Amino acid sequence: MKWLSGKAQDEFSNAVSLLSRACEAFGISLTAAQVEQFGAFLEALLSWSERMSLTSILEPMRIVIEHFVDSIAPVAFGLLKEGACVVDVGTGAGFPGIPLAILLPGSLVSLVDASRKKCAYLNSIKEHLGLENIEILCGRSEELAHKESYREAYDVAVARALGRLDVVLECCMPFVRVGGCTIAYKGPKFVEEMEFGKKTARELGGRITNVIEFILPTTDIRRALIVVEKVEQTPQRYPRRAGVPQKHPLGKILK
């Protein structure tokens, strides 16, 4: 961390300590190796953020809570377990996929992003942290989900800050096998999206089975996890071609 000033190094160290305490408040005990990996990820994220736009949050303490701890919430609530095959759609800076991969070393986590620059960053993080359980899929989710290797191949799809719930479901659900689920990370205004989400879930072969509301440890930030179970295969016409789910969300089209 030679590139950090003395004050910044202190803030970095405090953030890593905060991570362990916040995880314990979530009922999760990190191993020493996991704490080291999270610390290395934080350091690399801060360094890369000087060269490219990855996150609007640049304070180490906030990154730890609002990105790292928020990302692992499905594990804290028993929605994700060791050994699950996970796809993170629209991962961006690696959230929630990289924290989940650190916490669940026995799970394969595929990170999907359309940006070549971000995929180069993700590959660098993978190598830097020694995360052999991660694979990077560089491409549009709307196209990858139609490939035999990825369609209905995952136990769980996760998405964070990807868009409105109906958009998230169209981009995620085709990746999930019947019996699996999609987990959408949402803020406190998720209720406004639920009606669109319910219609879209039905159309894609799923149903909303759980909504977990919580407050991030050490903060007053309200968050929610929306769980959509896959009960039947998604029709082959979905997802629609790249860009269409965002421009013409299913929730507004379906009756």
PDB file of C-alpha atoms in Angstrom:
ATOM      1  CA  MET A   1       0.000   0.000   0.000  1.00  0.00           C
ATOM      2  CA  LYS A   2       2.924   2.358  -0.619  1.00  0.00           C
ATOM      3  CA  TRP A   3       0.692   4.419  -2.917  1.00  0.00           C
ATOM      4  CA  LEU A   4      -1.536   5.297   0.069  1.00  0.00           C
ATOM      5  CA  SER A   5      -0.730   8.199   2.391  1.00  0.00           C
ATOM      6  CA  GLY A   6      -0.273   7.531   6.106  1.00  0.00           C
ATOM      7  CA  LYS A   7      -3.796   8.740   6.908  1.00  0.00           C
ATOM      8  CA  ALA A   8      -5.242   6.658   4.084  1.00  0.00           C
ATOM      9  CA  GLN A   9      -3.377   3.578   5.308  1.00  0.00           C
ATOM     10  CA  ASP A  10      -4.926   4.024   8.759  1.00  0.00           C
ATOM     11  CA  GLU A  11      -8.383   4.315   7.192  1.00  0.00           C
ATOM     12  CA  PHE A  12      -7.684   1.189   5.132  1.00  0.00           C
ATOM     13  CA  SER A  13      -6.662  -0.791   8.250  1.00  0.00           C
ATOM     14  CA  ASN A  14      -9.730   0.423  10.142  1.00  0.00           C
ATOM     15  CA  ALA A  15     -11.945  -0.622   7.231  1.00  0.00           C
ATOM     16  CA  VAL A  16     -10.553  -4.158   7.225  1.00  0.00           C
ATOM     17  CA  SER A  17     -11.192  -4.397  10.982  1.00  0.00           C
ATOM     18  CA  LEU A  18     -14.725  -3.088  10.459  1.00  0.00           C
ATOM     19  CA  LEU A  19     -15.333  -5.815   7.880  1.00  0.00           C
ATOM     20  CA  SER A  20     -14.848  -8.608  10.411  1.00  0.00           C
ATOM     21  CA  ARG A  21     -17.106  -6.926  12.977  1.00  0.00           C
ATOM     22  CA  ALA A  22     -19.847  -6.244  10.436  1.00  0.00           C
ATOM     23  CA  CYS A  23     -19.737  -9.831   9.178  1.00  0.00           C
ATOM     24  CA  GLU A  24     -20.026 -11.111  12.743  1.00  0.00           C
ATOM     25  CA  ALA A  25     -23.128  -8.924  13.163  1.00  0.00           C
ATOM     26  CA  PHE A  26     -24.458 -10.762  10.110  1.00  0.00           C
ATOM     27  CA  GLY A  27     -23.657 -14.116  11.731  1.00  0.00           C
ATOM     28  CA  ILE A  28     -20.665 -14.763   9.466  1.00  0.00           C
ATOM     29  CA  SER A  29     -17.180 -15.560  10.773  1.00  0.00           C
ATOM     30  CA  LEU A  30     -14.393 -14.857   8.301  1.00  0.00           C
ATOM     31  CA  THR A  31     -11.207 -16.912   8.292  1.00  0.00           C
ATOM     32  CA  ALA A  32      -7.859 -15.134   8.424  1.00  0.00           C
ATOM     33  CA  ALA A  33      -7.336 -16.031   4.763  1.00  0.00           C
ATOM     34  CA  GLN A  34     -10.687 -14.502   3.792  1.00  0.00           C
ATOM     35  CA  VAL A  35      -9.934 -11.294   5.698  1.00  0.00           C
ATOM     36  CA  GLU A  36      -6.634 -11.113   3.812  1.00  0.00           C
ATOM     37  CA  GLN A  37      -8.416 -11.633   0.469  1.00  0.00           C
ATOM     38  CA  PHE A  38     -10.980  -8.940   1.230  1.00  0.00           C
ATOM     39  CA  GLY A  39      -8.164  -6.592   2.231  1.00  0.00           C
ATOM     40  CA  ALA A  40      -6.324  -7.307  -1.016  1.00  0.00           C
ATOM     41  CA  PHE A  41      -9.546  -6.746  -2.968  1.00  0.00           C
ATOM     42  CA  LEU A  42     -10.130  -3.412  -1.233  1.00  0.00           C
ATOM     43  CA  GLU A  43      -6.580  -2.304  -1.986  1.00  0.00           C
ATOM     44  CA  ALA A  44      -6.826  -3.346  -5.649  1.00  0.00           C
ATOM     45  CA  LEU A  45     -10.259  -1.740  -6.071  1.00  0.00           C
ATOM     46  CA  LEU A  46      -8.972   1.582  -4.732  1.00  0.00           C
ATOM     47  CA  SER A  47      -5.920   1.398  -6.989  1.00  0.00           C
ATOM     48  CA  TRP A  48      -7.913   0.520 -10.127  1.00  0.00           C
ATOM     49  CA  SER A  49     -10.462   3.249  -9.340  1.00  0.00           C
ATOM     50  CA  GLU A  50      -7.736   5.828  -9.942  1.00  0.00           C
ATOM     51  CA  ARG A  51      -7.561   4.643 -13.565  1.00  0.00           C
ATOM     52  CA  MET A  52     -11.169   3.819 -14.440  1.00  0.00           C
ATOM     53  CA  SER A  53     -14.707   4.360 -13.186  1.00  0.00           C
ATOM     54  CA  LEU A  54     -15.656   1.368 -11.036  1.00  0.00           C
ATOM     55  CA  THR A  55     -17.577   2.740  -8.073  1.00  0.00           C
ATOM     56  CA  SER A  56     -18.818   6.120  -6.893  1.00  0.00           C
ATOM     57  CA  ILE A  57     -17.959   5.063  -3.332  1.00  0.00           C
ATOM     58  CA  LEU A  58     -14.245   5.567  -2.681  1.00  0.00           C
ATOM     59  CA  GLU A  59     -14.070   5.691   1.127  1.00  0.00           C
ATOM     60  CA  PRO A  60     -12.708   2.338   2.436  1.00  0.00           C
ATOM     61  CA  MET A  61     -15.137   2.168   5.369  1.00  0.00           C
ATOM     62  CA  ARG A  62     -18.128   2.671   3.074  1.00  0.00           C
ATOM     63  CA  ILE A  63     -16.826   0.194   0.485  1.00  0.00           C
ATOM     64  CA  VAL A  64     -16.552  -2.477   3.166  1.00  0.00           C
ATOM     65  CA  ILE A  65     -20.151  -2.038   4.328  1.00  0.00           C
ATOM     66  CA  GLU A  66     -22.029  -0.877   1.237  1.00  0.00           C
ATOM     67  CA  HIS A  67     -20.263  -3.167  -1.236  1.00  0.00           C
ATOM     68  CA  PHE A  68     -18.591  -6.099   0.554  1.00  0.00           C
ATOM     69  CA  VAL A  69     -21.064  -6.769   3.370  1.00  0.00           C
ATOM     70  CA  ASP A  70     -24.102  -5.988   1.224  1.00  0.00           C
ATOM     71  CA  SER A  71     -22.835  -8.464  -1.387  1.00  0.00           C
ATOM     72  CA  ILE A  72     -22.710 -11.376   1.052  1.00  0.00           C
ATOM     73  CA  ALA A  73     -26.202 -10.809   2.494  1.00  0.00           C
ATOM     74  CA  PRO A  74     -27.687 -13.873   0.703  1.00  0.00           C
ATOM     75  CA  VAL A  75     -25.238 -16.071   2.612  1.00  0.00           C
ATOM     76  CA  ALA A  76     -26.156 -14.424   5.905  1.00  0.00           C
ATOM     77  CA  PHE A  77     -29.844 -15.163   5.281  1.00  0.00           C
ATOM     78  CA  GLY A  78     -29.303 -18.747   4.149  1.00  0.00           C
ATOM     79  CA  LEU A  79     -30.193 -18.132   0.505  1.00  0.00           C
ATOM     80  CA  LEU A  80     -26.791 -19.162  -0.840  1.00  0.00           C
ATOM     81  CA  LYS A  81     -24.772 -22.126   0.360  1.00  0.00           C
ATOM     82  CA  GLU A  82     -21.350 -23.605  -0.331  1.00  0.00           C
ATOM     83  CA  GLY A  83     -21.253 -25.566  -3.571  1.00  0.00           C
ATOM     84  CA  ALA A  84     -23.923 -23.594  -5.434  1.00  0.00           C
ATOM     85  CA  CYS A  85     -23.160 -22.684  -9.046  1.00  0.00           C
ATOM     86  CA  VAL A  86     -23.681 -18.915  -9.261  1.00  0.00           C
ATOM     87  CA  VAL A  87     -23.826 -16.363 -12.086  1.00  0.00           C
ATOM     88  CA  ASP A  88     -23.471 -12.650 -11.332  1.00  0.00           C
ATOM     89  CA  VAL A  89     -25.132 -10.730 -14.167  1.00  0.00           C
ATOM     90  CA  GLY A  90     -23.813  -7.222 -14.830  1.00  0.00           C
ATOM     91  CA  THR A  91     -21.108  -7.563 -12.194  1.00  0.00           C
ATOM     92  CA  GLY A  92     -19.343  -4.261 -12.956  1.00  0.00           C
ATOM     93  CA  ALA A  93     -16.662  -3.835 -10.302  1.00  0.00           C
ATOM     94  CA  GLY A  94     -17.281  -7.406  -9.134  1.00  0.00           C
ATOM     95  CA  PHE A  95     -20.287  -7.005  -6.868  1.00  0.00           C
ATOM     96  CA  PRO A  96     -21.754  -9.179  -5.537  1.00  0.00           C
ATOM     97  CA  GLY A  97     -19.761 -11.949  -7.271  1.00  0.00           C
ATOM     98  CA  ILE A  98     -16.245 -11.457  -5.919  1.00  0.00           C
ATOM     99  CA  PRO A  99     -17.244 -11.188  -2.230  1.00  0.00           C
ATOM    100  CA  LEU A 100     -19.446 -14.274  -2.704  1.00  0.00           C
ATOM    101  CA  ALA A 101     -16.547 -16.168  -4.299  1.00  0.00           C
ATOM    102  CA  ILE A 102     -14.282 -15.255  -1.375  1.00  0.00           C
ATOM    103  CA  LEU A 103     -16.875 -16.377   1.153  1.00  0.00           C
ATOM    104  CA  LEU A 104     -17.848 -19.569  -0.740  1.00  0.00           C
ATOM    105  CA  PRO A 105     -14.614 -21.089  -2.090  1.00  0.00           C
ATOM    106  CA  GLY A 106     -16.452 -24.315  -2.984  1.00  0.00           C
ATOM    107  CA  SER A 107     -18.833 -22.504  -5.334  1.00  0.00           C
ATOM    108  CA  LEU A 108     -18.223 -21.669  -8.987  1.00  0.00           C
ATOM    109  CA  VAL A 109     -19.032 -18.002  -9.584  1.00  0.00           C
ATOM    110  CA  SER A 110     -19.344 -16.719 -13.162  1.00  0.00           C
ATOM    111  CA  LEU A 111     -19.021 -12.950 -13.568  1.00  0.00           C
ATOM    112  CA  VAL A 112     -20.858 -11.508 -16.576  1.00  0.00           C
ATOM    113  CA  ASP A 113     -20.044  -8.065 -17.946  1.00  0.00           C
ATOM    114  CA  ALA A 114     -20.190  -6.543 -21.422  1.00  0.00           C
ATOM    115  CA  SER A 115     -17.291  -4.108 -20.913  1.00  0.00           C
ATOM    116  CA  ARG A 116     -13.902  -5.382 -22.098  1.00  0.00           C
ATOM    117  CA  LYS A 117     -12.124  -2.932 -19.796  1.00  0.00           C
ATOM    118  CA  LYS A 118     -14.045  -4.179 -16.781  1.00  0.00           C
ATOM    119  CA  CYS A 119     -13.429  -7.790 -17.793  1.00  0.00           C
ATOM    120  CA  ALA A 120      -9.684  -7.044 -17.928  1.00  0.00           C
ATOM    121  CA  TYR A 121      -9.964  -5.562 -14.431  1.00  0.00           C
ATOM    122  CA  LEU A 122     -11.930  -8.608 -13.216  1.00  0.00           C
ATOM    123  CA  ASN A 123      -9.323 -11.003 -14.606  1.00  0.00           C
ATOM    124  CA  SER A 124      -6.626  -9.012 -12.831  1.00  0.00           C
ATOM    125  CA  ILE A 125      -8.530  -9.230  -9.534  1.00  0.00           C
ATOM    126  CA  LYS A 126      -9.062 -12.963 -10.022  1.00  0.00           C
ATOM    127  CA  GLU A 127      -5.322 -13.513 -10.460  1.00  0.00           C
ATOM    128  CA  HIS A 128      -4.357 -11.103  -7.678  1.00  0.00           C
ATOM    129  CA  LEU A 129      -6.637 -12.799  -5.130  1.00  0.00           C
ATOM    130  CA  GLY A 130      -5.990 -16.346  -6.370  1.00  0.00           C
ATOM    131  CA  LEU A 131      -9.708 -16.993  -6.856  1.00  0.00           C
ATOM    132  CA  GLU A 132      -9.735 -20.225  -8.831  1.00  0.00           C
ATOM    133  CA  ASN A 133     -13.513 -20.542  -8.372  1.00  0.00           C
ATOM    134  CA  ILE A 134     -14.238 -17.517 -10.575  1.00  0.00           C
ATOM    135  CA  GLU A 135     -14.708 -17.378 -14.339  1.00  0.00           C
ATOM    136  CA  ILE A 136     -15.138 -14.190 -16.362  1.00  0.00           C
ATOM    137  CA  LEU A 137     -17.746 -14.153 -19.134  1.00  0.00           C
ATOM    138  CA  CYS A 138     -17.238 -11.069 -21.282  1.00  0.00           C
ATOM    139  CA  GLY A 139     -20.394 -10.346 -23.262  1.00  0.00           C
ATOM    140  CA  ARG A 140     -24.012  -9.266 -23.144  1.00  0.00           C
ATOM    141  CA  SER A 141     -26.205 -11.327 -20.846  1.00  0.00           C
ATOM    142  CA  GLU A 142     -28.953 -11.283 -23.495  1.00  0.00           C
ATOM    143  CA  GLU A 143     -26.618 -13.143 -25.869  1.00  0.00           C
ATOM    144  CA  LEU A 144     -24.814 -15.427 -23.403  1.00  0.00           C
ATOM    145  CA  ALA A 145     -28.127 -16.699 -21.985  1.00  0.00           C
ATOM    146  CA  HIS A 146     -29.001 -18.181 -25.389  1.00  0.00           C
ATOM    147  CA  LYS A 147     -25.799 -20.255 -25.504  1.00  0.00           C
ATOM    148  CA  GLU A 148     -26.209 -23.908 -24.560  1.00  0.00           C
ATOM    149  CA  SER A 149     -23.252 -23.793 -22.147  1.00  0.00           C
ATOM    150  CA  TYR A 150     -24.908 -21.161 -19.966  1.00  0.00           C
ATOM    151  CA  ARG A 151     -28.664 -21.435 -20.481  1.00  0.00           C
ATOM    152  CA  GLU A 152     -30.373 -22.898 -17.408  1.00  0.00           C
ATOM    153  CA  ALA A 153     -26.940 -24.035 -16.196  1.00  0.00           C
ATOM    154  CA  TYR A 154     -26.793 -22.255 -12.819  1.00  0.00           C
ATOM    155  CA  ASP A 155     -28.327 -22.855  -9.405  1.00  0.00           C
ATOM    156  CA  VAL A 156     -28.527 -19.152  -8.610  1.00  0.00           C
ATOM    157  CA  ALA A 157     -28.344 -15.888 -10.546  1.00  0.00           C
ATOM    158  CA  VAL A 158     -27.584 -12.688  -8.651  1.00  0.00           C
ATOM    159  CA  ALA A 159     -27.766  -9.074  -9.777  1.00  0.00           C
ATOM    160  CA  ARG A 160     -27.056  -5.824  -7.994  1.00  0.00           C
ATOM    161  CA  ALA A 161     -27.681  -2.328  -9.410  1.00  0.00           C
ATOM    162  CA  LEU A 162     -28.601  -3.826 -12.791  1.00  0.00           C
ATOM    163  CA  GLY A 163     -31.924  -2.050 -13.242  1.00  0.00           C
ATOM    164  CA  ARG A 164     -35.611  -2.361 -12.495  1.00  0.00           C
ATOM    165  CA  LEU A 165     -36.811  -5.760 -11.264  1.00  0.00           C
ATOM    166  CA  ASP A 166     -38.460  -6.815 -14.536  1.00  0.00           C
ATOM    167  CA  VAL A 167     -35.250  -5.976 -16.438  1.00  0.00           C
ATOM    168  CA  VAL A 168     -33.170  -7.898 -13.900  1.00  0.00           C
ATOM    169  CA  LEU A 169     -35.366 -10.974 -14.222  1.00  0.00           C
ATOM    170  CA  GLU A 170     -35.275 -11.072 -18.019  1.00  0.00           C
ATOM    171  CA  CYS A 171     -31.473 -10.840 -17.969  1.00  0.00           C
ATOM    172  CA  CYS A 172     -31.029 -13.369 -15.141  1.00  0.00           C
ATOM    173  CA  MET A 173     -33.726 -16.047 -15.180  1.00  0.00           C
ATOM    174  CA  PRO A 174     -32.735 -17.720 -18.475  1.00  0.00           C
ATOM    175  CA  PHE A 175     -29.400 -18.637 -16.842  1.00  0.00           C
ATOM    176  CA  VAL A 176     -31.101 -20.495 -13.966  1.00  0.00           C
ATOM    177  CA  ARG A 177     -32.078 -24.166 -13.935  1.00  0.00           C
ATOM    178  CA  VAL A 178     -35.582 -25.217 -12.887  1.00  0.00           C
ATOM    179  CA  GLY A 179     -35.499 -25.478  -9.099  1.00  0.00           C
ATOM    180  CA  GLY A 180     -32.927 -22.711  -8.805  1.00  0.00           C
ATOM    181  CA  CYS A 181     -33.537 -19.039  -8.126  1.00  0.00           C
ATOM    182  CA  THR A 182     -32.683 -15.458  -8.986  1.00  0.00           C
ATOM    183  CA  ILE A 183     -31.744 -13.082  -6.173  1.00  0.00           C
ATOM    184  CA  ALA A 184     -32.179  -9.376  -6.899  1.00  0.00           C
ATOM    185  CA  TYR A 185     -30.457  -6.901  -4.571  1.00  0.00           C
ATOM    186  CA  LYS A 186     -32.630  -3.840  -4.052  1.00  0.00           C
ATOM    187  CA  GLY A 187     -32.959  -0.630  -2.057  1.00  0.00           C
ATOM    188  CA  PRO A 188     -35.931   0.530   0.034  1.00  0.00           C
ATOM    189  CA  LYS A 189     -38.038   1.553  -3.000  1.00  0.00           C
ATOM    190  CA  PHE A 190     -38.284  -2.025  -4.294  1.00  0.00           C
ATOM    191  CA  VAL A 191     -42.042  -2.059  -3.577  1.00  0.00           C
ATOM    192  CA  GLU A 192     -42.561   0.224  -6.585  1.00  0.00           C
ATOM    193  CA  GLU A 193     -41.123  -2.509  -8.839  1.00  0.00           C
ATOM    194  CA  MET A 194     -42.932  -5.532  -7.433  1.00  0.00           C
ATOM    195  CA  GLU A 195     -45.982  -5.534  -9.708  1.00  0.00           C
ATOM    196  CA  PHE A 196     -43.756  -5.378 -12.801  1.00  0.00           C
ATOM    197  CA  GLY A 197     -41.587  -8.093 -11.260  1.00  0.00           C
ATOM    198  CA  LYS A 198     -44.471 -10.470 -10.517  1.00  0.00           C
ATOM    199  CA  LYS A 199     -45.776 -10.345 -14.091  1.00  0.00           C
ATOM    200  CA  THR A 200     -42.308 -10.800 -15.543  1.00  0.00           C
ATOM    201  CA  ALA A 201     -41.447 -13.678 -13.207  1.00  0.00           C
ATOM    202  CA  ARG A 202     -44.558 -15.579 -14.321  1.00  0.00           C
ATOM    203  CA  GLU A 203     -43.768 -14.983 -17.995  1.00  0.00           C
ATOM    204  CA  LEU A 204     -40.214 -16.283 -17.558  1.00  0.00           C
ATOM    205  CA  GLY A 205     -41.153 -19.418 -15.617  1.00  0.00           C
ATOM    206  CA  GLY A 206     -40.769 -18.190 -12.073  1.00  0.00           C
ATOM    207  CA  ARG A 207     -42.507 -16.802  -9.026  1.00  0.00           C
ATOM    208  CA  ILE A 208     -41.467 -14.439  -6.263  1.00  0.00           C
ATOM    209  CA  THR A 209     -41.194 -16.587  -3.147  1.00  0.00           C
ATOM    210  CA  ASN A 210     -39.419 -14.384  -0.627  1.00  0.00           C
ATOM    211  CA  VAL A 211     -38.559 -10.771   0.119  1.00  0.00           C
ATOM    212  CA  ILE A 212     -36.035 -10.161   2.877  1.00  0.00           C
ATOM    213  CA  GLU A 213     -35.676  -6.616   4.180  1.00  0.00           C
ATOM    214  CA  PHE A 214     -32.716  -5.726   6.373  1.00  0.00           C
ATOM    215  CA  ILE A 215     -30.454  -2.924   7.550  1.00  0.00           C
ATOM    216  CA  LEU A 216     -26.746  -3.071   6.760  1.00  0.00           C
ATOM    217  CA  PRO A 217     -24.707  -3.601   9.954  1.00  0.00           C
ATOM    218  CA  THR A 218     -23.323  -0.416  11.571  1.00  0.00           C
ATOM    219  CA  THR A 219     -25.550   1.784   9.345  1.00  0.00           C
ATOM    220  CA  ASP A 220     -29.169   2.842   8.869  1.00  0.00           C
ATOM    221  CA  ILE A 221     -29.131   1.816   5.190  1.00  0.00           C
ATOM    222  CA  ARG A 222     -32.185  -0.234   4.270  1.00  0.00           C
ATOM    223  CA  ARG A 223     -31.739  -3.047   1.745  1.00  0.00           C
ATOM    224  CA  ALA A 224     -33.824  -5.910   0.354  1.00  0.00           C
ATOM    225  CA  LEU A 225     -33.280  -9.261  -1.336  1.00  0.00           C
ATOM    226  CA  ILE A 226     -36.010 -10.413  -3.715  1.00  0.00           C
ATOM    227  CA  VAL A 227     -35.967 -14.166  -4.345  1.00  0.00           C
ATOM    228  CA  VAL A 228     -37.563 -15.556  -7.509  1.00  0.00           C
ATOM    229  CA  GLU A 229     -37.819 -19.345  -7.741  1.00  0.00           C
ATOM    230  CA  LYS A 230     -37.557 -20.974 -11.187  1.00  0.00           C
ATOM    231  CA  VAL A 231     -40.520 -23.371 -11.491  1.00  0.00           C
ATOM    232  CA  GLU A 232     -40.474 -24.081 -15.229  1.00  0.00           C
ATOM    233  CA  GLN A 233     -38.237 -23.492 -18.220  1.00  0.00           C
ATOM    234  CA  THR A 234     -37.958 -19.990 -19.617  1.00  0.00           C
ATOM    235  CA  PRO A 235     -39.468 -19.667 -23.123  1.00  0.00           C
ATOM    236  CA  GLN A 236     -36.757 -19.701 -25.793  1.00  0.00           C
ATOM    237  CA  ARG A 237     -37.682 -16.210 -26.972  1.00  0.00           C
ATOM    238  CA  TYR A 238     -36.209 -14.754 -23.783  1.00  0.00           C
ATOM    239  CA  PRO A 239     -34.095 -12.846 -23.206  1.00  0.00           C
ATOM    240  CA  ARG A 240     -34.851 -10.580 -26.125  1.00  0.00           C
ATOM    241  CA  ARG A 241     -31.978  -9.138 -28.167  1.00  0.00           C
ATOM    242  CA  ALA A 242     -29.340  -6.927 -26.542  1.00  0.00           C
ATOM    243  CA  GLY A 243     -30.689  -3.657 -25.208  1.00  0.00           C
ATOM    244  CA  VAL A 244     -34.377  -4.471 -25.654  1.00  0.00           C
ATOM    245  CA  PRO A 245     -35.076  -5.487 -22.014  1.00  0.00           C
ATOM    246  CA  GLN A 246     -33.872  -2.049 -20.889  1.00  0.00           C
ATOM    247  CA  LYS A 247     -35.645  -0.062 -23.615  1.00  0.00           C
ATOM    248  CA  HIS A 248     -38.913  -2.003 -23.503  1.00  0.00           C
ATOM    249  CA  PRO A 249     -39.228  -3.644 -20.049  1.00  0.00           C
ATOM    250  CA  LEU A 250     -41.498  -6.680 -19.933  1.00  0.00           C
ATOM    251  CA  GLY A 251     -43.364  -5.335 -16.934  1.00  0.00           C
ATOM    252  CA  LYS A 252     -44.829  -2.557 -19.068  1.00  0.00           C
ATOM    253  CA  ILE A 253     -45.695  -4.847 -21.988  1.00  0.00           C
ATOM    254  CA  LEU A 254     -47.264  -7.813 -20.205  1.00  0.00           C
ATOM    255  CA  LYS A 255     -50.873  -7.688 -19.049  1.00  0.00           C
TER     256      LYS A 255
END
